[in-house]
mmCIF file of C-alpha atoms in Angstrom:
data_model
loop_
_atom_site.group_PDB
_atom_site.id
_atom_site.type_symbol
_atom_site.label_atom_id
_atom_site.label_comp_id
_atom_site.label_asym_id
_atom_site.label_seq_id
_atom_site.Cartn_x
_atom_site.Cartn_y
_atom_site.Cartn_z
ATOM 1 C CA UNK A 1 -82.001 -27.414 -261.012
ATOM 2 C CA UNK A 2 -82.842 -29.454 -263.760
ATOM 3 C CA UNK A 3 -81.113 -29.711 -266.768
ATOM 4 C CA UNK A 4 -81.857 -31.184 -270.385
ATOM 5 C CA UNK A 5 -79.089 -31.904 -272.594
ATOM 6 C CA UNK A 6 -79.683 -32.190 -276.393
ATOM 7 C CA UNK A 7 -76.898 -33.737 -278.928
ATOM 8 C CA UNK A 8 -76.203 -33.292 -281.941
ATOM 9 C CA UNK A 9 -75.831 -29.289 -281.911
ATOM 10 C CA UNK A 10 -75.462 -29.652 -285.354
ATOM 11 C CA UNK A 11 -76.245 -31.554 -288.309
ATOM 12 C CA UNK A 12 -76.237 -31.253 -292.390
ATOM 13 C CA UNK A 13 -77.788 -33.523 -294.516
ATOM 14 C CA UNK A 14 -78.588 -34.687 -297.719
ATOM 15 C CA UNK A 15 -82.185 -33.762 -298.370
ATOM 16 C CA UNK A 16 -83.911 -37.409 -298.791
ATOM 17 C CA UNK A 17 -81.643 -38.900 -295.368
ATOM 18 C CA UNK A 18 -82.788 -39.149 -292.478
ATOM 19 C CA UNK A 19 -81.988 -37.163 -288.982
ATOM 20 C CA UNK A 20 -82.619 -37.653 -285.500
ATOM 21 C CA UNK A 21 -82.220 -35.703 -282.308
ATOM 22 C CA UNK A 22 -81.597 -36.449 -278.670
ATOM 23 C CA UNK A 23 -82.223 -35.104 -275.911
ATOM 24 C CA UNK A 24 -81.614 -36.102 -272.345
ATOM 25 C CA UNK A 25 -82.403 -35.094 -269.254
ATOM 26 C CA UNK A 26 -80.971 -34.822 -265.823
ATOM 27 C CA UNK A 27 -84.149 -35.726 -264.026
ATOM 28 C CA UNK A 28 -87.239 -37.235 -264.286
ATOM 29 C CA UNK A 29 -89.845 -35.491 -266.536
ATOM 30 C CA UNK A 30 -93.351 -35.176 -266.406
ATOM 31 C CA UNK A 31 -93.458 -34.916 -269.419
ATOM 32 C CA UNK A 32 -91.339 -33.639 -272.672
ATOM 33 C CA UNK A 33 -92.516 -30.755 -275.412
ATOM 34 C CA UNK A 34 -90.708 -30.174 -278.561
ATOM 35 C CA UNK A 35 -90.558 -27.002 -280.698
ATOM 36 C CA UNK A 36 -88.932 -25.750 -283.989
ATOM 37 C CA UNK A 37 -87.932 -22.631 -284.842
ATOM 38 C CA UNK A 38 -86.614 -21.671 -288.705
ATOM 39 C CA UNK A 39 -84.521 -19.586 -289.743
ATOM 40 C CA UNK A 40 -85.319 -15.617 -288.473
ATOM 41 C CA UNK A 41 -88.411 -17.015 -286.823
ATOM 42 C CA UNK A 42 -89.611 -18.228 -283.513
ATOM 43 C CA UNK A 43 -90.153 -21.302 -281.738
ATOM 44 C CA UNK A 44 -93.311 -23.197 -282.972
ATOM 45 C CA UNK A 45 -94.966 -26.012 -280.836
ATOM 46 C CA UNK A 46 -94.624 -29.652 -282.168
ATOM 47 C CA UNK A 47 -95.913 -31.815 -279.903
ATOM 48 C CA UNK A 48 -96.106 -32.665 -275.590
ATOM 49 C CA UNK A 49 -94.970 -36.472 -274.712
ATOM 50 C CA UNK A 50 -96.737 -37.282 -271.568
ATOM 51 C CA UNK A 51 -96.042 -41.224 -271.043
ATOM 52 C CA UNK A 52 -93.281 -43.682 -270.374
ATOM 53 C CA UNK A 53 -92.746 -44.839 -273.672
ATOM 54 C CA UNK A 54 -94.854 -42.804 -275.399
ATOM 55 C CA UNK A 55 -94.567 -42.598 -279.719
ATOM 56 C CA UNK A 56 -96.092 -40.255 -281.392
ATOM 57 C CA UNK A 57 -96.044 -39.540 -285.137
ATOM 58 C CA UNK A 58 -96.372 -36.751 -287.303
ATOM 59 C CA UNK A 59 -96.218 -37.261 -291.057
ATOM 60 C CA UNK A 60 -92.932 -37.945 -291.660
ATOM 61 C CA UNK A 61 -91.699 -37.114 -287.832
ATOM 62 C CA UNK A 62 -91.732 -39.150 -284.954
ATOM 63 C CA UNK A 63 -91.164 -38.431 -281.907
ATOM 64 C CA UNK A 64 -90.476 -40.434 -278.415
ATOM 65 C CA UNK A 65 -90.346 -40.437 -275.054
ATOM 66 C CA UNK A 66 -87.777 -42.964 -272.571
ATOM 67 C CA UNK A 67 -89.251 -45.346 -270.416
ATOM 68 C CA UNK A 68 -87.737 -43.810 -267.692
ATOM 69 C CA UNK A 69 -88.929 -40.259 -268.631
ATOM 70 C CA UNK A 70 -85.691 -39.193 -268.951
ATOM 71 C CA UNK A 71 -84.587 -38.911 -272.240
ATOM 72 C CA UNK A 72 -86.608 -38.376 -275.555
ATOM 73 C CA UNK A 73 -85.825 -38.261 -279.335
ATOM 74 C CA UNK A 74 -87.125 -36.730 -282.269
ATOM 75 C CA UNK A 75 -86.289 -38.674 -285.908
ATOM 76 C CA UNK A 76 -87.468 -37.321 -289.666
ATOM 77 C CA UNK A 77 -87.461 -39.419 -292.301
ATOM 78 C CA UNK A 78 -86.693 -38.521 -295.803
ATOM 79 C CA UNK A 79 -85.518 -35.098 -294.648
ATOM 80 C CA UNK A 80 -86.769 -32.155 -296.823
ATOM 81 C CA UNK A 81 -85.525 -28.452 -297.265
ATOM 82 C CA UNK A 82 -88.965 -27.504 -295.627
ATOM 83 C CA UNK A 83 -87.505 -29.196 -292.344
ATOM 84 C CA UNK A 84 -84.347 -26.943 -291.930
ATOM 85 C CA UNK A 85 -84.251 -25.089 -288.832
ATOM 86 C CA UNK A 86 -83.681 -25.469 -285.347
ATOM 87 C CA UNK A 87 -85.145 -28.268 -283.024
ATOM 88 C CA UNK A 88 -85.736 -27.624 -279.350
ATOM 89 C CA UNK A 89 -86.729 -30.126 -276.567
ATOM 90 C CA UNK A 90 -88.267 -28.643 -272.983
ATOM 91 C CA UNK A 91 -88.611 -30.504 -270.359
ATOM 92 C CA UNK A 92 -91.309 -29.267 -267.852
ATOM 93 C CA UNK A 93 -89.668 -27.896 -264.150
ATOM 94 C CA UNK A 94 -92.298 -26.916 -261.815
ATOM 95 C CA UNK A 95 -94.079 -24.028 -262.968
ATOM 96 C CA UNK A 96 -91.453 -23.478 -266.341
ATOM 97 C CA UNK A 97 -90.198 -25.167 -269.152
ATOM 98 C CA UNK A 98 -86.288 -25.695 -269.147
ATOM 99 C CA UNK A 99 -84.810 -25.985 -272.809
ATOM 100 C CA UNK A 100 -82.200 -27.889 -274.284
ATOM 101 C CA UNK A 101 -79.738 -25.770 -276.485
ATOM 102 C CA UNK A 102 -81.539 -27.186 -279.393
ATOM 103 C CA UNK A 103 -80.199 -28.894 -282.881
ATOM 104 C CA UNK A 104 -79.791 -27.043 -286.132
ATOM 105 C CA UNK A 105 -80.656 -29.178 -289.146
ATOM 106 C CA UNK A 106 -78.910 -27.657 -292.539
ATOM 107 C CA UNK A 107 -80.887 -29.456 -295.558
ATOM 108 C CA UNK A 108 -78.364 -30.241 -298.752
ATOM 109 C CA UNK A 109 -80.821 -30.138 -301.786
ATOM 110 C CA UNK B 1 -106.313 -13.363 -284.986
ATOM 111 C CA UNK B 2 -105.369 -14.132 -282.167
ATOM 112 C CA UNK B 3 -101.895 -14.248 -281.520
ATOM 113 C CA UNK B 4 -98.319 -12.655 -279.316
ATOM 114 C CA UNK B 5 -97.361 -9.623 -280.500
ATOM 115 C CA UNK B 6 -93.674 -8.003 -279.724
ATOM 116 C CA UNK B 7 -92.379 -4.736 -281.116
ATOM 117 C CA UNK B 8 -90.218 -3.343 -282.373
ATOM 118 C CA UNK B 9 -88.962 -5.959 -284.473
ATOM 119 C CA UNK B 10 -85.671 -4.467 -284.295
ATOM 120 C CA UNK B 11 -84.228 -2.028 -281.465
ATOM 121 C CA UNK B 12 -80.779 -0.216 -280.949
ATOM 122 C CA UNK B 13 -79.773 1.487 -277.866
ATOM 123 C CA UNK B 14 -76.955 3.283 -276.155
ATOM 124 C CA UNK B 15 -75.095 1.752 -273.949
ATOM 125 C CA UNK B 16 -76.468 2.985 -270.367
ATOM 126 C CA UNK B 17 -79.957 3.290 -271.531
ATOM 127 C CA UNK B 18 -82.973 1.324 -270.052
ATOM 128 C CA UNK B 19 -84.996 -0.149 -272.759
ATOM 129 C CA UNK B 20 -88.549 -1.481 -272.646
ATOM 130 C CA UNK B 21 -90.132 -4.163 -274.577
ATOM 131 C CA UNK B 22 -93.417 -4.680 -274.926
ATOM 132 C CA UNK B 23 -94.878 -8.144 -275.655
ATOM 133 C CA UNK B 24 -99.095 -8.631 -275.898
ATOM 134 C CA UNK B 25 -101.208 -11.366 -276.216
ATOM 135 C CA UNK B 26 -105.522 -11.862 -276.953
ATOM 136 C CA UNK B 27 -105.077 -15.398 -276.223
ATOM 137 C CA UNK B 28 -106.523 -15.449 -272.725
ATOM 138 C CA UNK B 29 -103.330 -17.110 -271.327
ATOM 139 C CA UNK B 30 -102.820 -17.097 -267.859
ATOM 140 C CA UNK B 31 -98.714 -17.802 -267.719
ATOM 141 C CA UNK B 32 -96.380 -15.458 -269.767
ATOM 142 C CA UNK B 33 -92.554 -16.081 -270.473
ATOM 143 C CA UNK B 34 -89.495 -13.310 -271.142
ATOM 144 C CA UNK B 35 -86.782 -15.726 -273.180
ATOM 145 C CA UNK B 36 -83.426 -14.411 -274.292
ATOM 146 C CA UNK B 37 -81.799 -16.230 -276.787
ATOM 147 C CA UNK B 38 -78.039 -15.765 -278.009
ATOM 148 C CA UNK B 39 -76.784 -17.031 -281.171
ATOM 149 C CA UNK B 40 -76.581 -20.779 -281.703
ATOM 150 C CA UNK B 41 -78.076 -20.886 -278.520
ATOM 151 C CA UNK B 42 -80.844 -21.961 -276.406
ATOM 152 C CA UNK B 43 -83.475 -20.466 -274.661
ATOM 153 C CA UNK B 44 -83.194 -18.970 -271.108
ATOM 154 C CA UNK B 45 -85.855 -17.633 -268.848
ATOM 155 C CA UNK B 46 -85.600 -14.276 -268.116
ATOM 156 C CA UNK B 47 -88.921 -13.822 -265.973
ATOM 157 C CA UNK B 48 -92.351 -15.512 -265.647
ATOM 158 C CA UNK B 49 -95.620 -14.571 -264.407
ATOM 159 C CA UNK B 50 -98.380 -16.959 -263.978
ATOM 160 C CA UNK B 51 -101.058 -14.493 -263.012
ATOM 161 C CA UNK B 52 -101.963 -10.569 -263.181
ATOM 162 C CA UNK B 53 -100.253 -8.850 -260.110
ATOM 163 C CA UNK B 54 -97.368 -11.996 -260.130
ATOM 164 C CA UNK B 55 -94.227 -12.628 -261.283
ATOM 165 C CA UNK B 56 -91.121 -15.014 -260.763
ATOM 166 C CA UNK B 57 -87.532 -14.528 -261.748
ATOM 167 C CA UNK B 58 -86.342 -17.304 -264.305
ATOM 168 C CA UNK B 59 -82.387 -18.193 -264.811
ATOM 169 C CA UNK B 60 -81.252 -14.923 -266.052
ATOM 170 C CA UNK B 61 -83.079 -12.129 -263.801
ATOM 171 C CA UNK B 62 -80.394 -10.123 -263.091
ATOM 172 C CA UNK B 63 -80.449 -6.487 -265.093
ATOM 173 C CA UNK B 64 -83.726 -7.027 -265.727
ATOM 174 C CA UNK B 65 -87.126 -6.123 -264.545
ATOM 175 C CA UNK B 66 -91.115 -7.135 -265.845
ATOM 176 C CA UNK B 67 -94.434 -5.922 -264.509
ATOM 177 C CA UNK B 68 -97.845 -7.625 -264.815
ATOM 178 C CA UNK B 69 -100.772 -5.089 -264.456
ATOM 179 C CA UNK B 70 -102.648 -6.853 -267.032
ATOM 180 C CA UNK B 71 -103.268 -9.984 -268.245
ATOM 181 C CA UNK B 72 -102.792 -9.417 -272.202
ATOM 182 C CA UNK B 73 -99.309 -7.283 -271.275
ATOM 183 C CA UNK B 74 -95.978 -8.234 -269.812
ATOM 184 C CA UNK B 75 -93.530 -5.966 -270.660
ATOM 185 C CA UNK B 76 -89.407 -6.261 -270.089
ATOM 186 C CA UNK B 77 -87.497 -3.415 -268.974
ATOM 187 C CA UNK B 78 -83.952 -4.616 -269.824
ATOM 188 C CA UNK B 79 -81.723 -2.166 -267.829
ATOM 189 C CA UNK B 80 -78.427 -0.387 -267.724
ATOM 190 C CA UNK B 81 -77.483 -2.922 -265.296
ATOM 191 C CA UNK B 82 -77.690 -5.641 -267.921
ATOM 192 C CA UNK B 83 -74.045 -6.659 -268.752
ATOM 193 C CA UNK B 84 -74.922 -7.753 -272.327
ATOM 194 C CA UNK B 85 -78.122 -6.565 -273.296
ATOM 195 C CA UNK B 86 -77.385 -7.478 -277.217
ATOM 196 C CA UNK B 87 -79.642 -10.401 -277.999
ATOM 197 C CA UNK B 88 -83.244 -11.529 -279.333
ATOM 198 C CA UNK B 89 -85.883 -11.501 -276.923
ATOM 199 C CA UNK B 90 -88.993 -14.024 -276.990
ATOM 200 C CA UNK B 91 -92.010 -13.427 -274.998
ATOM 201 C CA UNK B 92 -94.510 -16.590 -275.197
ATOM 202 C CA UNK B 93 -97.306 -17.380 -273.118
ATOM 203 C CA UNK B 94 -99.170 -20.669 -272.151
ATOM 204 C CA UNK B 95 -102.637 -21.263 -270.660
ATOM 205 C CA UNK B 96 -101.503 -23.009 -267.767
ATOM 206 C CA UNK B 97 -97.476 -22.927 -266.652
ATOM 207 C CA UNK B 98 -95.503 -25.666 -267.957
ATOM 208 C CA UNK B 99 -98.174 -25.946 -270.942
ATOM 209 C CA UNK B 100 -97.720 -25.658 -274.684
ATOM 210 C CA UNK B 101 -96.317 -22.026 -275.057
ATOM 211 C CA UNK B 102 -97.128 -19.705 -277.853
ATOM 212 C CA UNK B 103 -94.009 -17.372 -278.587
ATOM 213 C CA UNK B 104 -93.879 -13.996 -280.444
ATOM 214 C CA UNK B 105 -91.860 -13.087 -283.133
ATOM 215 C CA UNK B 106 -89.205 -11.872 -280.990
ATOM 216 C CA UNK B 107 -87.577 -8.758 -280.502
ATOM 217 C CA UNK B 108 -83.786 -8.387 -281.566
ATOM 218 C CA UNK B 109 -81.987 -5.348 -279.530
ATOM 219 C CA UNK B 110 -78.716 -4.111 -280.177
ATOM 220 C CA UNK B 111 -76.729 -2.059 -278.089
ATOM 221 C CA UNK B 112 -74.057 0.025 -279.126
#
């Protein structure tokens, strides 16, 4: 079955650096979803990357999508203590979503 | 509001017990999820169901069991069978499968 692969597992910065997260897949996509989940919580929807190539941008977040639908990153700039928390890509399989095993982002204030 | 709800919030069991957890949702969503999630982990699929009456096993089935009788409800019997019951649980639910998926607040079970 498919697999997604996501790198780092874990990263601590500085608050005011930047941070970015991979993720990779072992497949195609159809497309690419990515979530966050802080601290105690649960996973919140970010955004859905549907096209080769695809950048999309969310304040200070950006997030894109491999021209080969394979692999897709997410990068923050000027990292906060708001942004702390666990990122998750999920890569659509069929009728489910398969997850990677996500990146925890520790924010040094 | 609509919204997932999950409870409890927190569960402990006995080892040997069968547990249920219920998970709800007003959303009108077709597709609902059972995720279990172990620490510093990932998410893996327990179950799915993408319609009332229907239901699929995800990744993880084994030692567990779902039902679907209604579309708001899609509870998660997580039984003695279960090898390592002790995690969070997430129940989401999407308007389509493979769609944007709304999760709950999860439940966290401990068994002792």
């Amino acid at each position: 079955g498919q697999q997604v692969m996501q790198i780092p597992q874990y990263q601590h910065v500085q608050e005011g650096e930047d941070f970015t997260t991979y993720c990779n897949s072992s497949t195609t996509l159809s497309n690419i979803q990515w979530y966050k989940q802080r601290p105690g919580g649960h996973p919140v929807f970010l955004i859905q990357l549907v096209k080769s190539g695809e950048v999309k941008k969310q304040k200070r977040l950006t997030f894109q999508f491999g021209e080969a639908k394979k692999n897709s990153s997410l990068h923050i700039t000027a990292t906060q203590t708001t942004d702390v928390g666990t990122y998750f890509c999920a890569g659509k399989d069929g009728n489910k979503l398969v997850f990677g095993a996500g990146t925890i982002l520790r924010v040094k204030s | 509001d609509g919204g997932i709800t999950q409870s409890p919030k927190y569960l402990f069991r006995k080892e040997g017990q069968n547990v249920t957890l219920s998970c709800e949702q007003n959303l009108n969503h077709d597709a609902m999820y059972w995720y279990r999630q172990d620490p510093g982990q990932g998410l893996r699929l327990i179950y799915y169901s993408q319609i009332v009456n229907d239901f699929q096993k995800g990744d993880i089935a084994e030692g567990y069991s779902v039902s679907r009788e209604k579309k708001e409800s899609f509870p998660l019997t997580v039984t003695s069978a279960q090898k390592n019951p002790t995690a969070f649980y997430l129940c989401a639910s999407s308007i389509g499968t493979g769609g944007e998926q709304f999760f709950g607040p999860g439940t966290r079970l401990t068994v002792l």
